[in-house]
Short mmCIF file of C-alpha atoms and ligand atoms in Angstrom, two decimals:
data_model
loop_
_atom_site.label_atom_id
_atom_site.label_comp_id
_atom_site.label_asym_id
_atom_site.label_seq_id
_atom_site.Cartn_x
_atom_site.Cartn_y
_atom_site.Cartn_z
CA MET A 1 -77.61 27.11 -23.59
CA LYS A 2 -81.17 25.90 -22.98
CA LYS A 3 -82.19 22.82 -24.87
CA THR A 4 -85.13 24.52 -26.61
CA ALA A 5 -82.94 27.42 -27.73
CA PHE A 6 -80.41 24.94 -28.99
CA LEU A 7 -83.02 23.03 -30.97
CA VAL A 8 -84.23 26.26 -32.59
CA ILE A 9 -80.68 27.03 -33.69
CA LEU A 10 -80.17 23.44 -34.76
CA PHE A 11 -83.21 23.44 -37.00
CA SER A 12 -82.40 26.88 -38.43
CA LEU A 13 -78.96 25.61 -39.35
CA LEU A 14 -80.33 22.42 -40.89
CA PHE A 15 -82.80 24.53 -42.82
CA ALA A 16 -80.07 26.91 -44.01
CA PHE A 17 -77.89 23.98 -45.04
CA GLY A 18 -80.80 22.36 -46.84
CA LEU A 19 -81.42 25.47 -48.89
CA GLN A 20 -77.83 26.10 -49.79
CA SER A 21 -76.48 22.59 -50.21
CA GLN A 22 -78.74 20.93 -52.73
CA GLY A 23 -75.88 18.71 -53.87
CA LEU A 24 -75.09 17.58 -50.34
CA ASN A 25 -76.01 13.92 -50.28
CA HIS A 26 -74.25 12.86 -47.14
CA PHE A 27 -75.31 13.19 -43.55
CA VAL A 28 -74.02 16.31 -41.82
CA PRO A 29 -74.31 15.67 -38.12
CA PHE A 30 -75.06 18.30 -35.52
CA THR A 31 -74.98 17.28 -31.90
CA THR A 32 -75.04 19.04 -28.55
CA ASP A 33 -71.60 17.53 -27.80
CA TYR A 34 -70.01 20.50 -29.50
CA THR A 35 -70.79 23.22 -27.10
CA PHE A 36 -70.10 21.93 -23.60
CA ASP A 37 -68.12 19.20 -21.93
CA GLU A 38 -69.41 16.80 -19.25
CA PHE A 39 -69.08 19.52 -16.60
CA GLY A 40 -70.86 22.15 -18.65
CA ASN A 41 -67.60 23.90 -19.56
CA PRO A 42 -67.34 25.52 -22.99
CA ASP A 43 -65.87 23.59 -25.89
CA LYS A 44 -62.12 24.17 -26.13
CA CYS A 45 -62.26 24.72 -29.91
CA GLY A 46 -65.12 27.21 -29.58
CA TYR A 47 -66.97 25.47 -32.41
CA ASP A 48 -69.33 27.58 -34.45
CA ALA A 49 -71.19 25.79 -37.27
CA GLU A 50 -71.82 28.96 -39.24
CA LEU A 51 -68.14 30.00 -39.13
CA ALA A 52 -67.07 26.48 -40.07
CA LYS A 53 -69.30 26.58 -43.12
CA ARG A 54 -67.98 29.98 -44.18
CA LEU A 55 -64.38 28.84 -43.75
CA LEU A 56 -65.04 25.85 -45.99
CA GLU A 57 -66.37 28.21 -48.67
CA THR A 58 -63.34 30.50 -48.28
CA LEU A 59 -60.66 27.80 -48.16
CA GLY A 60 -62.16 25.52 -50.82
CA ASP A 61 -62.50 21.74 -51.04
CA HIS A 62 -61.58 19.98 -47.79
CA TRP A 63 -60.67 23.33 -46.24
CA GLY A 64 -57.81 23.60 -48.71
CA TYR A 65 -56.01 20.37 -47.83
CA GLY A 66 -57.49 16.95 -48.54
CA TYR A 67 -56.41 13.32 -48.35
CA ALA A 68 -54.90 13.44 -51.87
CA ASP A 69 -52.75 16.39 -50.77
CA LEU A 70 -51.57 14.35 -47.80
CA LEU A 71 -50.68 11.38 -50.02
CA ALA A 72 -48.62 13.68 -52.25
CA ASP A 73 -46.82 15.15 -49.23
CA LEU A 74 -46.13 11.68 -47.83
CA GLN A 75 -44.33 10.84 -51.08
CA ARG A 76 -42.21 13.95 -50.67
CA TRP A 77 -41.50 13.48 -46.94
CA ARG A 78 -40.51 9.86 -47.29
CA THR A 79 -37.60 10.78 -49.57
CA SER A 80 -35.91 12.26 -46.49
CA LEU A 81 -33.30 10.16 -44.75
CA TYR A 82 -34.92 11.04 -41.42
CA VAL A 83 -38.49 9.98 -42.19
CA THR A 84 -40.30 6.69 -42.07
CA VAL A 85 -43.94 6.63 -43.13
CA ASP A 86 -46.32 3.96 -41.92
CA SER A 87 -49.99 3.46 -41.32
CA ILE A 88 -51.09 2.82 -37.75
CA GLY A 89 -54.53 1.59 -38.79
CA ALA A 90 -57.61 2.50 -40.74
CA SER A 91 -60.56 4.85 -40.47
CA VAL A 92 -64.26 3.90 -40.67
CA GLN A 93 -64.12 4.19 -44.47
CA ASN A 94 -60.85 2.29 -44.60
CA ARG A 95 -58.48 5.17 -45.27
CA ALA A 96 -55.02 4.72 -43.78
CA ILE A 97 -54.14 6.84 -40.77
CA TRP A 98 -50.59 7.82 -41.65
CA GLU A 99 -47.84 8.34 -39.15
CA LEU A 100 -44.41 9.86 -39.78
CA THR A 101 -41.48 8.82 -37.64
CA ILE A 102 -38.80 11.49 -37.67
CA THR A 103 -35.42 10.94 -36.04
CA ALA A 104 -31.71 10.74 -36.80
CA SER A 105 -30.71 7.89 -39.10
CA THR A 106 -28.01 6.69 -36.71
CA THR A 107 -28.49 4.13 -33.97
CA PRO A 108 -28.72 5.91 -30.62
CA VAL A 109 -26.57 4.98 -27.64
CA GLN A 110 -29.62 5.23 -25.39
CA PRO A 111 -33.31 5.33 -26.27
CA ARG A 112 -34.37 8.65 -27.74
CA ARG A 113 -36.97 10.81 -26.02
CA THR A 114 -40.42 10.39 -27.51
CA VAL A 115 -42.74 13.14 -28.69
CA TYR A 116 -46.15 12.47 -30.25
CA ILE A 117 -48.10 15.00 -32.31
CA HIS A 118 -51.44 14.40 -33.96
CA ALA A 119 -53.37 16.94 -35.97
CA ARG A 120 -56.68 17.53 -37.62
CA THR A 121 -58.94 15.43 -35.47
CA HIS A 122 -61.44 18.15 -36.33
CA PRO A 123 -61.28 18.33 -40.14
CA GLY A 124 -62.33 21.98 -40.33
CA GLU A 125 -59.36 23.03 -38.21
CA VAL A 126 -56.92 22.88 -41.10
CA GLN A 127 -54.54 25.39 -39.50
CA SER A 128 -53.58 22.67 -37.02
CA PHE A 129 -52.15 20.87 -40.03
CA TRP A 130 -50.30 23.94 -41.31
CA VAL A 131 -48.54 24.32 -37.96
CA THR A 132 -47.74 20.59 -37.96
CA ASP A 133 -46.42 20.89 -41.52
CA GLU A 134 -44.00 23.59 -40.33
CA ILE A 135 -42.94 21.39 -37.42
CA ILE A 136 -42.08 18.71 -39.99
CA ASN A 137 -40.12 21.27 -42.03
CA ILE A 138 -38.10 22.25 -38.96
CA LEU A 139 -37.42 18.62 -38.02
CA LEU A 140 -36.23 17.78 -41.55
CA SER A 141 -33.94 20.76 -41.98
CA GLU A 142 -30.16 20.43 -41.96
CA ASP A 143 -29.34 23.10 -39.41
CA ALA A 144 -27.57 22.32 -36.15
CA PHE A 145 -30.69 22.68 -34.03
CA ALA A 146 -32.66 20.19 -36.12
CA GLN A 147 -29.77 17.74 -35.97
CA GLN A 148 -29.67 18.09 -32.21
CA VAL A 149 -33.42 17.47 -32.00
CA ARG A 150 -33.22 14.38 -34.21
CA GLU A 151 -30.31 13.00 -32.21
CA ALA A 152 -32.10 13.50 -28.92
CA CYS A 153 -35.66 12.63 -29.88
CA VAL A 154 -37.99 10.67 -32.01
CA PHE A 155 -41.07 12.55 -33.22
CA TYR A 156 -44.15 10.58 -34.23
CA ILE A 157 -46.51 12.75 -36.24
CA ILE A 158 -50.01 12.14 -37.56
CA PRO A 159 -50.77 14.99 -39.95
CA MET A 160 -54.38 13.90 -40.57
CA TYR A 161 -56.00 11.84 -37.84
CA ASN A 162 -59.52 12.04 -39.30
CA PRO A 163 -59.16 11.47 -43.07
CA ASP A 164 -62.83 10.50 -43.54
CA GLY A 165 -64.04 13.70 -41.95
CA VAL A 166 -61.71 15.67 -44.19
CA GLU A 167 -62.97 13.89 -47.32
CA LEU A 168 -66.63 14.17 -46.30
CA GLU A 169 -66.11 17.80 -45.28
CA TYR A 170 -67.54 17.25 -41.82
CA PRO A 171 -66.29 20.04 -39.59
CA ARG A 172 -65.87 17.89 -36.47
CA GLU A 173 -66.81 14.23 -37.01
CA ASN A 174 -65.65 10.93 -38.42
CA ALA A 175 -67.72 9.00 -41.01
CA ASN A 176 -70.02 7.72 -38.26
CA GLY A 177 -70.88 11.28 -37.33
CA ILE A 178 -68.98 11.05 -34.05
CA ASP A 179 -66.53 13.61 -32.70
CA ILE A 180 -63.41 11.48 -32.15
CA GLU A 181 -61.83 14.19 -30.01
CA SER A 182 -64.36 13.97 -27.22
CA ASN A 183 -65.45 10.33 -27.24
CA TRP A 184 -62.39 8.51 -25.93
CA ASN A 185 -64.40 7.16 -23.01
CA LYS A 186 -67.54 6.08 -24.91
CA SER A 187 -68.56 2.76 -26.26
CA PRO A 188 -68.64 1.56 -28.89
CA VAL A 189 -65.17 2.91 -29.36
CA GLN A 190 -64.68 4.56 -32.74
CA PRO A 191 -62.10 2.86 -35.03
CA GLU A 192 -59.88 5.97 -35.14
CA VAL A 193 -59.90 6.24 -31.35
CA ALA A 194 -59.05 2.55 -30.96
CA VAL A 195 -56.16 2.88 -33.40
CA LEU A 196 -54.55 5.92 -31.79
CA ARG A 197 -55.11 4.71 -28.24
CA GLY A 198 -53.50 1.39 -29.16
CA ARG A 199 -50.53 3.22 -30.62
CA PHE A 200 -50.16 5.39 -27.52
CA GLN A 201 -50.35 2.29 -25.31
CA GLN A 202 -47.75 0.49 -27.41
CA LEU A 203 -45.30 3.39 -27.08
CA MET A 204 -46.02 3.83 -23.38
CA ASN A 205 -45.07 0.17 -22.90
CA SER A 206 -41.80 0.62 -24.82
CA ASP A 207 -38.40 1.62 -23.43
CA ALA A 208 -38.99 5.15 -24.77
CA PRO A 209 -42.46 6.14 -23.59
CA ILE A 210 -44.12 9.30 -24.84
CA GLU A 211 -43.11 12.32 -22.76
CA VAL A 212 -44.83 15.08 -24.71
CA ALA A 213 -48.10 14.58 -26.62
CA LEU A 214 -49.53 17.52 -28.52
CA ASN A 215 -53.07 17.42 -29.86
CA MET A 216 -53.29 20.03 -32.60
CA HIS A 217 -56.49 22.01 -33.09
CA SER A 218 -57.55 25.50 -34.09
CA ALA A 219 -60.27 27.45 -32.41
CA TYR A 220 -62.77 29.87 -33.86
CA GLY A 221 -61.11 33.11 -32.82
CA THR A 222 -58.07 35.28 -33.36
CA VAL A 223 -55.74 33.98 -30.66
CA ARG A 224 -53.44 31.00 -30.19
CA TYR A 225 -53.48 29.13 -26.91
CA PHE A 226 -52.92 25.93 -25.00
CA VAL A 227 -55.76 24.27 -23.14
CA TYR A 228 -54.49 24.23 -19.58
CA HIS A 229 -55.77 21.56 -17.18
CA ASP A 230 -56.41 22.92 -13.74
CA ALA A 231 -54.82 21.26 -10.69
CA VAL A 232 -58.35 20.31 -9.54
CA GLY A 233 -58.54 17.86 -12.46
CA THR A 234 -54.84 16.92 -12.42
CA SER A 235 -52.33 17.63 -9.62
CA ALA A 236 -50.41 20.61 -8.27
CA GLU A 237 -47.25 19.05 -9.64
CA PHE A 238 -48.69 18.61 -13.11
CA ALA A 239 -50.15 22.12 -13.09
CA ASP A 240 -46.64 23.47 -12.37
CA LEU A 241 -45.21 21.44 -15.23
CA GLU A 242 -47.95 22.66 -17.57
CA ARG A 243 -47.26 26.28 -16.67
CA ALA A 244 -43.54 25.74 -17.24
CA PHE A 245 -44.18 24.09 -20.61
CA ILE A 246 -46.66 26.70 -21.82
CA GLU A 247 -44.73 29.73 -20.57
CA GLY A 248 -41.48 28.29 -21.87
CA THR A 249 -42.99 27.67 -25.31
CA ARG A 250 -44.61 31.05 -25.63
CA SER A 251 -41.36 32.78 -24.67
CA TYR A 252 -40.21 31.87 -28.20
CA PHE A 253 -43.16 33.67 -29.77
CA PRO A 254 -43.78 36.72 -27.57
CA GLY A 255 -47.26 38.08 -28.11
CA GLY A 256 -48.08 35.20 -30.46
CA ILE A 257 -49.35 32.63 -27.96
CA GLN A 258 -51.60 33.45 -25.02
CA PRO A 259 -50.44 32.98 -21.39
CA TRP A 260 -51.07 29.66 -19.65
CA ASN A 261 -54.24 30.91 -17.94
CA TYR A 262 -56.03 32.05 -21.11
CA PHE A 263 -58.12 28.86 -21.29
CA ILE A 264 -58.39 26.84 -18.09
CA SER A 265 -60.17 23.50 -18.29
CA TRP A 266 -60.89 20.71 -15.79
CA LYS A 267 -61.67 23.26 -13.09
CA SER A 268 -64.35 21.02 -11.59
CA GLY A 269 -62.64 17.68 -12.04
CA THR A 270 -60.90 15.43 -14.54
CA ALA A 271 -62.70 15.32 -17.86
CA THR A 272 -62.69 11.75 -19.12
CA GLN A 273 -63.48 12.04 -22.82
CA TYR A 274 -60.28 13.45 -24.37
CA PRO A 275 -56.92 11.97 -25.41
CA GLU A 276 -55.40 14.09 -22.62
CA SER A 277 -57.82 12.44 -20.19
CA TRP A 278 -56.56 9.03 -21.21
CA PHE A 279 -52.93 10.09 -20.69
CA TRP A 280 -53.69 11.70 -17.36
CA LEU A 281 -55.77 8.84 -15.98
CA ASN A 282 -53.15 6.26 -16.94
CA PHE A 283 -49.81 8.01 -16.71
CA ARG A 284 -50.32 11.20 -14.72
CA GLU A 285 -47.28 13.54 -14.63
CA LYS A 286 -45.24 11.30 -16.95
CA VAL A 287 -46.78 12.75 -20.10
CA MET A 288 -47.17 16.44 -20.93
CA ALA A 289 -50.33 15.89 -22.95
CA LEU A 290 -51.88 19.14 -24.12
CA THR A 291 -54.20 20.52 -26.75
CA TYR A 292 -52.81 23.41 -28.73
CA GLU A 293 -55.31 25.70 -30.46
CA ASP A 294 -54.26 27.76 -33.45
CA MET A 295 -56.64 30.26 -35.10
CA ASN A 296 -59.46 28.89 -37.21
CA ASN A 297 -59.86 32.28 -38.68
CA PRO A 298 -58.78 34.28 -41.75
CA ALA A 299 -56.35 36.10 -39.42
CA ALA A 300 -54.37 32.86 -39.01
CA GLY A 301 -50.78 32.63 -40.16
CA GLN A 302 -47.21 32.67 -38.88
CA TYR A 303 -47.32 28.89 -38.74
CA ASP A 304 -43.53 28.76 -38.99
CA ARG A 305 -43.07 30.97 -35.92
CA THR A 306 -45.59 28.91 -34.00
CA ALA A 307 -43.88 25.67 -35.01
CA HIS A 308 -40.50 27.12 -34.01
CA ALA A 309 -41.88 27.97 -30.56
CA LEU A 310 -43.44 24.53 -30.17
CA VAL A 311 -40.31 22.60 -31.11
CA HIS A 312 -38.10 24.75 -28.89
CA GLY A 313 -40.63 24.54 -26.07
CA ILE A 314 -40.69 20.75 -26.34
CA MET A 315 -36.91 20.53 -26.39
CA ASP A 316 -36.55 22.76 -23.36
CA TYR A 317 -39.18 20.78 -21.56
CA LEU A 318 -37.19 17.64 -22.25
CA ASN A 319 -34.19 19.59 -20.94
CA ARG A 320 -32.19 19.26 -24.10
CA GLY A 321 -32.76 22.69 -25.53
CA SER A 322 -30.42 25.40 -26.58
CA SER A 323 -31.42 28.92 -25.79
CA ALA A 324 -32.24 31.43 -28.49
CA VAL A 325 -30.69 34.18 -26.40
CA PHE A 326 -27.29 32.50 -26.27
CA SER A 327 -27.26 30.75 -29.59
CA ASN A 328 -24.19 32.77 -30.62
CA THR A 329 -22.30 32.23 -27.39
CA ASN A 330 -19.38 29.87 -27.55
CA THR A 331 -20.21 27.45 -24.81
CA GLN A 332 -18.01 24.43 -24.71
CA PRO A 333 -19.34 21.02 -24.00
CA LEU A 334 -17.59 19.93 -20.86
CA ASP A 335 -16.62 16.91 -18.98
CA PHE A 336 -16.30 19.01 -15.87
CA ALA A 337 -19.24 21.34 -15.55
CA ILE A 338 -22.27 19.17 -15.29
CA ALA A 339 -24.72 21.85 -14.27
CA HIS A 340 -28.35 21.74 -13.39
CA ASN A 341 -30.71 23.57 -11.11
CA TYR A 342 -33.27 22.19 -8.71
CA PRO A 343 -36.15 22.67 -8.43
CA ASN A 344 -37.02 23.74 -11.96
CA PRO A 345 -39.55 25.19 -12.47
CA PHE A 346 -39.44 27.00 -9.12
CA ASN A 347 -41.39 29.78 -7.49
CA SER A 348 -38.93 31.74 -5.36
CA GLY A 349 -35.45 30.29 -5.41
CA THR A 350 -33.47 27.49 -6.98
CA THR A 351 -30.13 25.80 -6.36
CA ILE A 352 -27.61 25.53 -9.16
CA GLN A 353 -25.33 22.53 -8.82
CA TRP A 354 -22.27 21.78 -10.89
CA ARG A 355 -19.10 19.77 -10.97
CA GLN A 356 -15.80 21.30 -12.03
CA SER A 357 -12.49 19.61 -12.66
CA MET A 358 -10.42 22.78 -12.64
CA ILE A 359 -9.63 25.07 -9.75
CA GLY A 360 -11.31 28.46 -9.89
CA GLN A 361 -14.23 30.41 -8.61
CA ALA A 362 -17.39 30.06 -10.65
CA ASP A 363 -19.29 33.09 -11.87
CA ILE A 364 -22.98 32.67 -12.32
CA GLY A 365 -24.99 35.19 -14.29
CA ILE A 366 -28.77 35.02 -14.43
CA TYR A 367 -30.33 36.55 -17.53
CA ASN A 368 -33.94 37.27 -18.34
CA SER A 369 -35.58 36.20 -21.59
CA VAL A 370 -34.33 39.26 -23.49
CA GLY A 371 -30.76 38.67 -22.39
CA LYS A 372 -30.48 41.29 -19.62
CA LYS A 373 -28.37 40.21 -16.66
CA VAL A 374 -30.52 40.35 -13.52
CA ILE A 375 -28.30 38.59 -10.98
CA ALA A 376 -24.54 38.11 -10.74
CA ALA A 377 -23.07 35.70 -8.18
CA THR A 378 -19.66 34.20 -7.53
CA SER A 379 -18.96 30.97 -5.70
CA ALA A 380 -17.04 31.26 -2.43
CA GLU A 381 -14.99 28.11 -3.00
CA ASP A 382 -12.71 27.25 -5.87
CA PHE A 383 -11.81 23.57 -5.46
CA ALA A 384 -12.32 20.94 -8.11
CA GLY A 385 -15.42 18.89 -7.36
CA ASP A 386 -19.08 19.36 -6.61
CA HIS A 387 -20.53 22.77 -5.84
CA ALA A 388 -23.92 24.27 -5.21
CA LEU A 389 -25.18 27.82 -4.98
CA HIS A 390 -28.67 28.87 -3.97
CA ILE A 391 -30.13 31.75 -5.96
CA ASP A 392 -33.03 33.74 -4.53
CA MET A 393 -35.30 35.11 -7.25
CA ASN A 394 -38.21 36.22 -5.09
CA HIS A 395 -37.94 39.80 -6.32
CA LEU A 396 -38.15 38.91 -10.01
CA PRO A 397 -41.22 38.44 -12.21
CA ALA A 398 -42.32 34.98 -13.37
CA GLY A 399 -40.85 33.92 -16.68
CA VAL A 400 -38.03 32.17 -18.45
CA TYR A 401 -34.48 32.82 -17.31
CA PHE A 402 -31.07 31.59 -18.32
CA TYR A 403 -28.04 31.03 -16.18
CA ARG A 404 -24.52 31.09 -17.43
CA LEU A 405 -21.83 29.34 -15.49
CA SER A 406 -18.26 30.37 -16.19
CA ILE A 407 -14.96 29.58 -14.56
CA GLY A 408 -11.99 31.87 -15.04
CA GLY A 409 -14.01 33.89 -17.55
CA LYS A 410 -14.65 30.86 -19.72
CA ALA A 411 -18.31 30.07 -20.36
CA MET A 412 -18.97 26.50 -19.32
CA ALA A 413 -22.69 26.03 -19.53
CA VAL A 414 -25.82 27.93 -20.36
CA LYS A 415 -29.09 26.49 -19.12
CA ARG A 416 -32.66 27.55 -19.07
CA MET A 417 -34.97 27.70 -16.07
CA VAL A 418 -38.49 28.83 -15.40
CA LEU A 419 -39.76 30.95 -12.53
CA VAL A 420 -43.46 30.44 -11.91
CA ARG A 421 -45.84 32.00 -9.41
ZN1 ZN B 501 -60.76 21.08 -32.38
#
């Protein structure tokens, strides 16, 4: 957009606001930062000031969920055996930035895998909170999956990263009028940015560094998507991992989340202003740091399905997942069939390796994401010990697959793998 055109729109908006918001006594900032990043790429949240204003009118005070609502929910969440609530620091106006720690109440044998989720950097994107709220509900439930997740992982969750913006009803900014999503590389550093960056650094220095970091937003449209970072701004290896993560996650909500290539960012280099930039520049492939965009639109909903997909996607990414397709299969935990495939994700073939303590030929079935068997193979050798079998999947479409390893008709392991192109 040309600067003059932008200024015309800017002043029309200020004028419109001035007419309609007589009672508005605080500063409502409008800056050019909203529309394009440092490379001239479009804003990932597709911000539209007019839509934001209308959504505030539709949803009510604080877009329907304010700081007082959060405080009430914190009281409720902290009654759970699996939740610890703490503040990681304060905002410009001295509101606490609250963090939930969710994990099993037992002491783990080895450090748990670490997942970090923060929501509502942009106050107007309240749907990012509703998805996060459903993630919390899943993590606190008593079903077997939730127990498995809590045993394996620790989730740190910030439901409201920008409490001042929420209270002031700024669509994008903190109390200083700064967008704390896209100013991680600017000085002076905003208090909220300093607090979260310090927390990330502290965890990265611990014996259980963050492996998945989700930055929850909602964009002004009617689709859900992840903001994919192109290999030009990251690496070929990371781009593969991103595709595996995104495609794996969306396989749990078919049609609900857009494919990995719906929104490609960093096509002309590494952007430096986002939380994801900080993770990439400091830790590269070690952290799957992504922005997720829900719908900032009256068509939004199905937050529970989205949360289900996200939690399962995270678990699979950490290689501790259970597959939805085989959730009713009686697979026995084994001392003898330690199975994994390498590489994973892969783009033509992969090698399944396992160890068996009994004598017998192994049957390997490969299933697609709807449970249809697409390949059947049997090992040539039957001795107890280590085995490997290469599977060629060149003829099959990209997507999520499952392999089932059985010996003597007894299912030994079911694992998930991802074919990418
Ligand atoms: Zn946003």
